Coordinates of C-alpha atoms and ligand atoms in Angstrom, one line a residue:
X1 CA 0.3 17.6 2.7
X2 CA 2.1 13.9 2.8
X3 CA 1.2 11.6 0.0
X4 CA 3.3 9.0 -1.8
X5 CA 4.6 9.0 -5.2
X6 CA 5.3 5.8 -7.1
X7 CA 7.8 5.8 -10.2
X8 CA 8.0 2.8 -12.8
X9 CA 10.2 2.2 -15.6
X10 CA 9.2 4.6 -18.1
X11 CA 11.1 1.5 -20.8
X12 CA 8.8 -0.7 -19.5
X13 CA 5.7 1.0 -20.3
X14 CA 6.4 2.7 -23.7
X15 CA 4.6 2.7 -26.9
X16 CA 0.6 2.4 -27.6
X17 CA -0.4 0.6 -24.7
X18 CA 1.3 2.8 -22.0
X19 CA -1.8 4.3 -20.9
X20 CA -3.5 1.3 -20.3
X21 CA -0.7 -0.1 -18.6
X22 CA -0.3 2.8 -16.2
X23 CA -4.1 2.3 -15.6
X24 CA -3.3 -1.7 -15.0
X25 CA -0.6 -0.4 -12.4
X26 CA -2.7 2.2 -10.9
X27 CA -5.6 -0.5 -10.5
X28 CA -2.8 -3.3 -9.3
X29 CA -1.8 -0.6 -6.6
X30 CA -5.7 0.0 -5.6
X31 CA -6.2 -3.8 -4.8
X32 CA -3.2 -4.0 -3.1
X33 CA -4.0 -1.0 -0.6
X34 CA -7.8 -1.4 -0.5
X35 CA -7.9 -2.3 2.9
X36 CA -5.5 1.0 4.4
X37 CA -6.0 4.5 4.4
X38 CA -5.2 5.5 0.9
X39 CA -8.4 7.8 -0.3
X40 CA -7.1 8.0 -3.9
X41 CA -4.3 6.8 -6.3
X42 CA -4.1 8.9 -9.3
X43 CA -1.8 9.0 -12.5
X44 CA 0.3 11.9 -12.7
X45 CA 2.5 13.0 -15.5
X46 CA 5.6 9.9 -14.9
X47 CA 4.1 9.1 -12.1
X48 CA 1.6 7.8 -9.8
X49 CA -0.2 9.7 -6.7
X50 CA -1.4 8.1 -3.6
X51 CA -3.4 10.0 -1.0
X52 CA -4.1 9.5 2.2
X53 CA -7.4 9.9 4.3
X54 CA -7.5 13.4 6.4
X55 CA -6.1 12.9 10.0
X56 CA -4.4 9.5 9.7
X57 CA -1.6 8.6 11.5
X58 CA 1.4 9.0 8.5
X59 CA 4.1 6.9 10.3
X60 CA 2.0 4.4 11.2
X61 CA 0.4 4.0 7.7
X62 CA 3.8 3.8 6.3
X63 CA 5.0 0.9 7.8
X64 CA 2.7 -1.2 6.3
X65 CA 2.3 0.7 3.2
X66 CA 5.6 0.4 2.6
X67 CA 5.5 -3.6 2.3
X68 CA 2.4 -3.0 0.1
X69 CA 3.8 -0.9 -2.6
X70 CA 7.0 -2.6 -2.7
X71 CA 5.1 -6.4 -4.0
X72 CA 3.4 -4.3 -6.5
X73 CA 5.0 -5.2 -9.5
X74 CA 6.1 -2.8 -12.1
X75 CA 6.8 -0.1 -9.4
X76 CA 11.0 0.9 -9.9
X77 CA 11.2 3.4 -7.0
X78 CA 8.4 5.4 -4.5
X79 CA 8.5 7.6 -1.5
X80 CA 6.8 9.6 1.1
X81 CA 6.2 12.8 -0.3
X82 CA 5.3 16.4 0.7
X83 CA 2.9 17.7 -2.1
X84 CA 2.1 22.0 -2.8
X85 CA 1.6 23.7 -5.2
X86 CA 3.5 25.8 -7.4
X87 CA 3.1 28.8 -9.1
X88 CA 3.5 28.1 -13.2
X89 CA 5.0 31.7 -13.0
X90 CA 8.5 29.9 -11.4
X91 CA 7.4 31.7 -7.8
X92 CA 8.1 28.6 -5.7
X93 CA 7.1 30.4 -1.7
X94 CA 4.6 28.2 -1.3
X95 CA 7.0 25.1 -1.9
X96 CA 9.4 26.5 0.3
X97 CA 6.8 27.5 3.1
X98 CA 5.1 23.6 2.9
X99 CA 8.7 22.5 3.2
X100 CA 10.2 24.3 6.1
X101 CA 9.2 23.0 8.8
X102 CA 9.4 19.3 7.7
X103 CA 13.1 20.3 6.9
X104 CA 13.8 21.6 10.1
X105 CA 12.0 17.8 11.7
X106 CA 15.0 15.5 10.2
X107 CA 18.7 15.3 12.0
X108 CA 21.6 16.4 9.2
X109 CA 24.4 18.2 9.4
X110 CA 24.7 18.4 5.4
X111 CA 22.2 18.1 2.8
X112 CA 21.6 18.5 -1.7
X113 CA 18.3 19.1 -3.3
X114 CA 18.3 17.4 -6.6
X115 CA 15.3 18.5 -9.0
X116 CA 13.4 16.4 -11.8
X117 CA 10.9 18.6 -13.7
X118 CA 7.8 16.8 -14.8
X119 CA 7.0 19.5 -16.9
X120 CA 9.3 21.2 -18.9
X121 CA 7.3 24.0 -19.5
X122 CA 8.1 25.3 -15.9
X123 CA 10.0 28.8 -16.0
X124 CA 12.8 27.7 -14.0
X125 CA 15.5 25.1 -15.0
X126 CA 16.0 22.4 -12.3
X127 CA 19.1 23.6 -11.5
X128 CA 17.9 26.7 -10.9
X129 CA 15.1 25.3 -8.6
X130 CA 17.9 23.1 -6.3
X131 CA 19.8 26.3 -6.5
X132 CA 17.1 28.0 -5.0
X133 CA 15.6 26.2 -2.7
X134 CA 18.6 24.7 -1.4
X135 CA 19.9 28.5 -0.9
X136 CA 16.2 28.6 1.5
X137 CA 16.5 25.3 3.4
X138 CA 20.5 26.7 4.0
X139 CA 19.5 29.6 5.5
X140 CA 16.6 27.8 7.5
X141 CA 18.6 26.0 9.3
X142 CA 22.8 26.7 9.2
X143 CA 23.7 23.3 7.5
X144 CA 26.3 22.8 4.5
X145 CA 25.3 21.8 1.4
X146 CA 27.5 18.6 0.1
X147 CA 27.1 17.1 -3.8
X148 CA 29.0 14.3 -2.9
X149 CA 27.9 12.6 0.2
X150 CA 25.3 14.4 1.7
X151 CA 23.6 13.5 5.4
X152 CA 20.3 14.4 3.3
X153 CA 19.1 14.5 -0.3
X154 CA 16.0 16.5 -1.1
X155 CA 14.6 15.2 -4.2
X156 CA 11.8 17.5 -5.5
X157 CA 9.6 16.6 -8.7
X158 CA 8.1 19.4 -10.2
X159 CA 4.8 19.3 -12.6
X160 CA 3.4 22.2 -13.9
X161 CA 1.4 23.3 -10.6
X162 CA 1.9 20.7 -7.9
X163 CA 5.5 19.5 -6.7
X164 CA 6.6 17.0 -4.7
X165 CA 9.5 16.8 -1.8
X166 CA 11.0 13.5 -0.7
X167 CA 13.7 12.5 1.7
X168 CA 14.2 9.3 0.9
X169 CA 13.4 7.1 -2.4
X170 CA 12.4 3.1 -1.7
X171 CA 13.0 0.9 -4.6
X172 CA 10.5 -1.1 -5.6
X173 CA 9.9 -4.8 -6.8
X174 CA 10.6 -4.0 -10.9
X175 CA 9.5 -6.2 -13.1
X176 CA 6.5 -5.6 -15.6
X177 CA 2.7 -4.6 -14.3
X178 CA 0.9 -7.7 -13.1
X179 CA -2.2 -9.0 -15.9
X180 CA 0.1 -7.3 -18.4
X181 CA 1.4 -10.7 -19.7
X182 CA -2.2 -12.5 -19.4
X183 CA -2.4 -15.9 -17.3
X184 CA -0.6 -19.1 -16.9
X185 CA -1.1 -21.9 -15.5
X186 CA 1.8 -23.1 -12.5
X187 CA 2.5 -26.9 -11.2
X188 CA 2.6 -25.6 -7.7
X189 CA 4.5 -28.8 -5.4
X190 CA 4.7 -27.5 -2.4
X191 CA 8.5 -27.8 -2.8
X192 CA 11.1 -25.1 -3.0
X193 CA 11.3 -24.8 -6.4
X194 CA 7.8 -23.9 -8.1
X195 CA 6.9 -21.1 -5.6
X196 CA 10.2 -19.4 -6.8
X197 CA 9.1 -20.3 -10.5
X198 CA 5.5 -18.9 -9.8
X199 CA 7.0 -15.7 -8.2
X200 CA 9.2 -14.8 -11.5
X201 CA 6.2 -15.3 -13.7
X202 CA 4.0 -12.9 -11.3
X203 CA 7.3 -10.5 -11.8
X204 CA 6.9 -10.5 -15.7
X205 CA 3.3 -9.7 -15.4
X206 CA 2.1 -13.2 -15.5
X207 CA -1.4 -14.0 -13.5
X208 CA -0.7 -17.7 -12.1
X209 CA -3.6 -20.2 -11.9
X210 CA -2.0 -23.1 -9.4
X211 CA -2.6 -26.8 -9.8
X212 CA -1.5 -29.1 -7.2
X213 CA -1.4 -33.0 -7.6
X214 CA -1.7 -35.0 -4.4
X215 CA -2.0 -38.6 -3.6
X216 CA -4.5 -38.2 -0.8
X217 CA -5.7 -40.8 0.8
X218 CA -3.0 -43.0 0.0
X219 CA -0.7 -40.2 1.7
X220 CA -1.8 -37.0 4.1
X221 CA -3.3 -34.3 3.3
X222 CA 0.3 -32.5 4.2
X223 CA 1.4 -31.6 0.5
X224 CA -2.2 -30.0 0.0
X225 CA -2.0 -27.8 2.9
X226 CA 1.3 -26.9 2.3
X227 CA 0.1 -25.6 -1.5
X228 CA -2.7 -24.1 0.1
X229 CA 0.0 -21.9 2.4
X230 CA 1.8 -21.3 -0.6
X231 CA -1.3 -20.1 -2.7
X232 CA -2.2 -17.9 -0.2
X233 CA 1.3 -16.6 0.7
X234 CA 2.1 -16.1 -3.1
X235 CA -1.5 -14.1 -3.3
X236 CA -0.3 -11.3 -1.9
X237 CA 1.6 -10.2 -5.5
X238 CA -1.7 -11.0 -7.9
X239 CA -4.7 -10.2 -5.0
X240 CA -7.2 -13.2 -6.1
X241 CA -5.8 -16.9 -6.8
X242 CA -7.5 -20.3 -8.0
X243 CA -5.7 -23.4 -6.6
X244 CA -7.0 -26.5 -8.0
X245 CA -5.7 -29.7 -5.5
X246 CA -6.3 -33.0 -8.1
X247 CA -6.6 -36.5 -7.1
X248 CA -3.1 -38.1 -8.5
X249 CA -3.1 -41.4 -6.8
X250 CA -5.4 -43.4 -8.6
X251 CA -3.7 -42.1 -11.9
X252 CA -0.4 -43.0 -10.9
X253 CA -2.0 -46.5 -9.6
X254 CA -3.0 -47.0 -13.5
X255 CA 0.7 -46.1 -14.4
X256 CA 2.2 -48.5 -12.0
X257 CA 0.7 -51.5 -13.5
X258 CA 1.1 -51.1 -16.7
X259 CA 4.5 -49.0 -16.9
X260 CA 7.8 -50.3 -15.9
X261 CA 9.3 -48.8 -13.1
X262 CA 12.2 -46.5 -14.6
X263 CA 9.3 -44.2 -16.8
X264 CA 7.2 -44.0 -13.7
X265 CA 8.1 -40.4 -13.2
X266 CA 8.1 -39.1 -16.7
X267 CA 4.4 -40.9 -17.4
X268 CA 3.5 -39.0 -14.2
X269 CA 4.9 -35.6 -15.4
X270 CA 3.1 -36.2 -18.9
X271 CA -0.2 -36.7 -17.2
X272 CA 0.3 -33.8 -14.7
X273 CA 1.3 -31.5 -17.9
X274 CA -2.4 -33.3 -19.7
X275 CA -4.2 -32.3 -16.6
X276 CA -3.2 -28.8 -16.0
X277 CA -3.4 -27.9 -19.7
X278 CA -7.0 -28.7 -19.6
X279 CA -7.5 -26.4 -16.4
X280 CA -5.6 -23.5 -18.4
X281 CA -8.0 -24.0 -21.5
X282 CA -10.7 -23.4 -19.2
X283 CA -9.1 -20.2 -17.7
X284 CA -7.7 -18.8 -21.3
X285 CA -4.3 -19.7 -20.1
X286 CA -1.6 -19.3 -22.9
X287 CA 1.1 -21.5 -21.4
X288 CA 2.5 -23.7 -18.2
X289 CA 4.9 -22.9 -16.0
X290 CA 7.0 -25.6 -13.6
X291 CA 9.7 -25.2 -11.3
X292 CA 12.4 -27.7 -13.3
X293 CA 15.9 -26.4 -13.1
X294 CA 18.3 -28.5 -15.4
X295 CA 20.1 -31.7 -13.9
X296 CA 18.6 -31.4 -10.4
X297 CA 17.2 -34.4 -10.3
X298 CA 16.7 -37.4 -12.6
X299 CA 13.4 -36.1 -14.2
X300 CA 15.0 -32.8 -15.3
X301 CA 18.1 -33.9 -17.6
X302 CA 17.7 -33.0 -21.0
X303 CA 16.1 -35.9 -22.3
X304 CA 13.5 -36.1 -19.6
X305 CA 12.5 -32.5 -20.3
X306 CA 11.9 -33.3 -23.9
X307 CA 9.6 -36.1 -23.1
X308 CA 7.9 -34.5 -20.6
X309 CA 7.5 -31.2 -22.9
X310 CA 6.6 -33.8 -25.5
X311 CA 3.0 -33.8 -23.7
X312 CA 2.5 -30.3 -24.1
X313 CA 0.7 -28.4 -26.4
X314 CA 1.0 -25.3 -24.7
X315 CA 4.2 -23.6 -23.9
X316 CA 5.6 -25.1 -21.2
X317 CA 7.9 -22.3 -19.5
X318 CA 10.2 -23.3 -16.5
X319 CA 11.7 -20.0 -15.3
X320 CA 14.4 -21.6 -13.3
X321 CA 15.8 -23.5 -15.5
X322 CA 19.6 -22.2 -15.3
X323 CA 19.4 -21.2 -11.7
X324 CA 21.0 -23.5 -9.4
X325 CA 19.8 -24.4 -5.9
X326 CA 21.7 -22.0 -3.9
X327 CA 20.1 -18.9 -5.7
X328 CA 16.7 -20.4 -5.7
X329 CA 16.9 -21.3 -2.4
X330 CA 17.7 -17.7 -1.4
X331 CA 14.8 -16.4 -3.9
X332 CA 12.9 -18.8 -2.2
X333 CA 13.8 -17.2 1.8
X334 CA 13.7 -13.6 0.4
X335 CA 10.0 -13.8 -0.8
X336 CA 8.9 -15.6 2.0
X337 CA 7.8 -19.2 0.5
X338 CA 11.0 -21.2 2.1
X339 CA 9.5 -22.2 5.6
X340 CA 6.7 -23.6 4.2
X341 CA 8.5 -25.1 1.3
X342 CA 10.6 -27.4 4.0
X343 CA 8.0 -28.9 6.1
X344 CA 8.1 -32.6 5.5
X345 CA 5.3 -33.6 3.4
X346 CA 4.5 -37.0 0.9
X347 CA 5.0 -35.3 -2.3
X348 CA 2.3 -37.4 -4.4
X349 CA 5.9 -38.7 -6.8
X350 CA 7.7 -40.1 -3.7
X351 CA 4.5 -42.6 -3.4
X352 CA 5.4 -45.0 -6.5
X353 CA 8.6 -43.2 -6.8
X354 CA 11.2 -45.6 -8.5
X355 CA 14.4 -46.1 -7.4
X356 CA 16.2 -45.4 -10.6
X357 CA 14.6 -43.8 -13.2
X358 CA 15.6 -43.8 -16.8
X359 CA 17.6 -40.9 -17.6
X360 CA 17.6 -41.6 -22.1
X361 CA 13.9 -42.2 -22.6
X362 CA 13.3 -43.0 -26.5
X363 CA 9.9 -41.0 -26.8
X364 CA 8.8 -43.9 -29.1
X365 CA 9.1 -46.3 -26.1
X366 CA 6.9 -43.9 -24.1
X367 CA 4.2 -43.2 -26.3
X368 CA 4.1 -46.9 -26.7
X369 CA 3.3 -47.3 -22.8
X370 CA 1.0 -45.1 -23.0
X371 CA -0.9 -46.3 -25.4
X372 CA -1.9 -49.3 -23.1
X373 CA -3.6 -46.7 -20.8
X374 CA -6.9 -44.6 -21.2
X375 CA -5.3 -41.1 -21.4
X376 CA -8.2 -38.9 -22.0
X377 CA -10.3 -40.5 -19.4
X378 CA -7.2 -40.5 -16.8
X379 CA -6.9 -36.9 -18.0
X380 CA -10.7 -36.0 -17.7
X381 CA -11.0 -38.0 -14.1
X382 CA -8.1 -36.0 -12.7
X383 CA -10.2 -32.6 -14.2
X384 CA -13.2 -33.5 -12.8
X385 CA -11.7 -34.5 -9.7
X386 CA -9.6 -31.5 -8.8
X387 CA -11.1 -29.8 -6.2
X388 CA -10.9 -25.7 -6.5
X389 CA -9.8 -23.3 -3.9
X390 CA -9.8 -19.3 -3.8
X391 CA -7.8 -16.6 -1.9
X392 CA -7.8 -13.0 -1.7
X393 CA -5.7 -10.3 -0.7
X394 CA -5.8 -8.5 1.2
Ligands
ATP401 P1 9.8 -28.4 -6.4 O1 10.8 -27.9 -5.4 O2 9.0 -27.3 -7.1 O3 8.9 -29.5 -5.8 P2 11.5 -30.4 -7.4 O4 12.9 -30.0 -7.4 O5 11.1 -31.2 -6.2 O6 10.6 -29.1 -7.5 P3 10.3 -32.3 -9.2 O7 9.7 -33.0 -8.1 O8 11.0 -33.0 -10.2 O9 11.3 -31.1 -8.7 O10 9.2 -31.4 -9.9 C1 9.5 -30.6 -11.0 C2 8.4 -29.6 -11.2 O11 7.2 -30.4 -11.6 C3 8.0 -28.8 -10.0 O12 8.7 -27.7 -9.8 C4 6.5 -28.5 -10.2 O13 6.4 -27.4 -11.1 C5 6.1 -29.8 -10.9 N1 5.5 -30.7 -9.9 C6 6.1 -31.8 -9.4 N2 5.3 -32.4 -8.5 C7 4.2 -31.7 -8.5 C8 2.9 -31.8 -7.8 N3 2.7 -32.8 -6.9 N4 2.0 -30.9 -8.0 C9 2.2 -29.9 -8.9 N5 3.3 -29.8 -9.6 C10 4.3 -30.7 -9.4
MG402 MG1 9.1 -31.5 -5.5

């Protein structure tokens, strides 16, 4: 009977909480196949089990099951799989017979069996199973068995009654089990950048609540829908996303007349940082997470960042930080994010963007500014205004 198996890294998962990690993953795995033909996913010894409902077509299921499993995060490797069950006496006909004829269905000329035991407390050493079973699958079908660079390699995985044959091993996305790292809270711009950022965080198991700021009416409603395509896109690697789209322009209205032009930008960043913090409070977010990566552009040299972060109370994380554009850029096409990313839009800063901003900001002078504006009820306006959006996948 096919099935497929799912490995992670056993590293990842150690100590006291492995078990409820694996049961995080197994869950993770359920949400993202809930909609196919999978009748169960089980946790094996090392491994994880996903069954398939009687009589469905395998090849078909595959291809889409394949894309499935491999944005679950915290998967290292998986395959198709032929399961049967072994005698714990070391008699392994009934591997062999289940085996056969899906042998004798692939082309090669050469072929290894390599053998993992799940169990150690199997009779037969692994090398005695590959020695075995290759000698079987030899005489089956006349081909030449070759260590080195083999047409086909059998991998088998053997628990104490059930085994499992593979012809091929996928590898999977890495990374750490989604929801194991709680939630944080991502300035989603609808620009290259923070879909990448949001995508690493999802990869070390965070859960990302988006916030987008947009200038609407004073601009289109472009940059909202292009977050809203992003949200969605970027839902297929956590299953359920919140995207909160907050009024900006009146706040940056307030900040044009009372801030000179060249602190603009870092006043609007501090506000953005205010607002999104309050939004993370509400969902038990521990920290923020932006798409800055250092020097790019005037509002992410060092001393920017510092005022900016200044605003903060919660971490502020920015997971691209030492990646230039090139590699984030092709993170950016290689998760899918980049088309939308380009579309021309307004971004909300270009609005009452100044032409040169200050690039040494004293944080003195800017808390100064500030002080001439209403921060908590520009902060509470831009929480209250925020309109909240949700997505699910599949
Ligand atoms: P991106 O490609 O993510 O837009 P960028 O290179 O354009 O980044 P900035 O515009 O300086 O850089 O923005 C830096 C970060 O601040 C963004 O990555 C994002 O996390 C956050 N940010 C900027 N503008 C917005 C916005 N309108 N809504 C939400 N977050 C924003
Ligand atoms: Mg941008």
């Amino acid at each position: 009977m096919w099935c497929a198996i799912a490995h992670y890294h056993e590293l990842a998962l150690k100590g006291r909480n492995r078990s409820i990690l694996v049961r995080q993953l197994v869950n993770n795995l359920r949400r993202a196949t809930s909609d196919l033909a999978v009748s169960s996913i089980d946790s094996l010894p090392g491994r994880i089990r996903l069954r398939f409902v009687d009589g469905t077509d395998i090849e078909q299921l595959w291809q889409i099951l394949q894309h499935r499993i491999s944005s679950v995060f915290g998967i290292a490797n998986y395959g198709l799989a032929l399961s049967s069950s072994i005698d714990p006496t070391g008699d392994l006909s009934r591997l062999k017979e289940a085996l056969g004829p899906a042998v004798q269905s692939q082309q090669f000329q050469s072929f290894r069996v390599t053998t993992k035991r799940g169990d150690k407390r199997f009779p037969k050493t692994s090398m005695d199973v590959s020695r075995e079973v290759g000698g079987y699958i030899q005489e089956l079908t006349g081909s030449r068995v070759d260590l080195t660079n083999p047409d086909l390699t059998i991998h088998l995985e053997l628990l104490f009654e059930s085994a499992f044959a593979s012809f091929a091993k996928m590898p999977g996305p890495g990374g750490l089990t989604l929801g194991m790292s709680g939630k944080t809270v991502c300035l989603l711009s609808g620009g290259i950048d923070s879909p990448v950022a949001a995508y690493r965080m999802m990869k070390r198991g965070c859960h990302q609540i988006f916030v987008h700021f947009h200038s609407h009416p004073f601009v289109s409603r472009a940059s909202q829908e292009k977050a809203e395509d992003l949200a969605t896109h970027l839902t297929q690697y956590q299953y359920h996303s919140v995207l909160y789209l907050v009024p900006f322009g009146d706040i940056q209205r307030q900040i044009v007349l009372s801030v000179p032009p060249p602190f603009r930008i870092v006043l609007y960043r501090r506000f953005m940082i205010r607002i999104a913090e309050q939004i993370a409070r509400r969902h038990r977010a521990w920290a923020l997470v932006t798409g800055d990566s250092l020097g790019q552009v005037a509002s992410q040299v060092p001393d920017n960042l510092t005022v900016i972060e200044d605003a903060a109370q919660l971490p502020l994380l920015r997971p691209l930080i030492a990646m230039d554009k090139i590699e984030i850029t092709a993170q950016a096409q290689s998760i899918g994010t980049y088309e939308t990313s380009i579309i021309p839009d307004q971004d909300c800063c270009t609005l009452f963007m100044p032409a040169h901003p200050a690039i040494h900001p004293k944080i003195e002078a800017i808390r100064k500014m500030e002080a001439t504006l209403d921060i908590e009820t520009l902060v509470q306006q831009g929480v209250e205004g925020a309109q909240k959006r949700e997505y699910s996948f599949p």
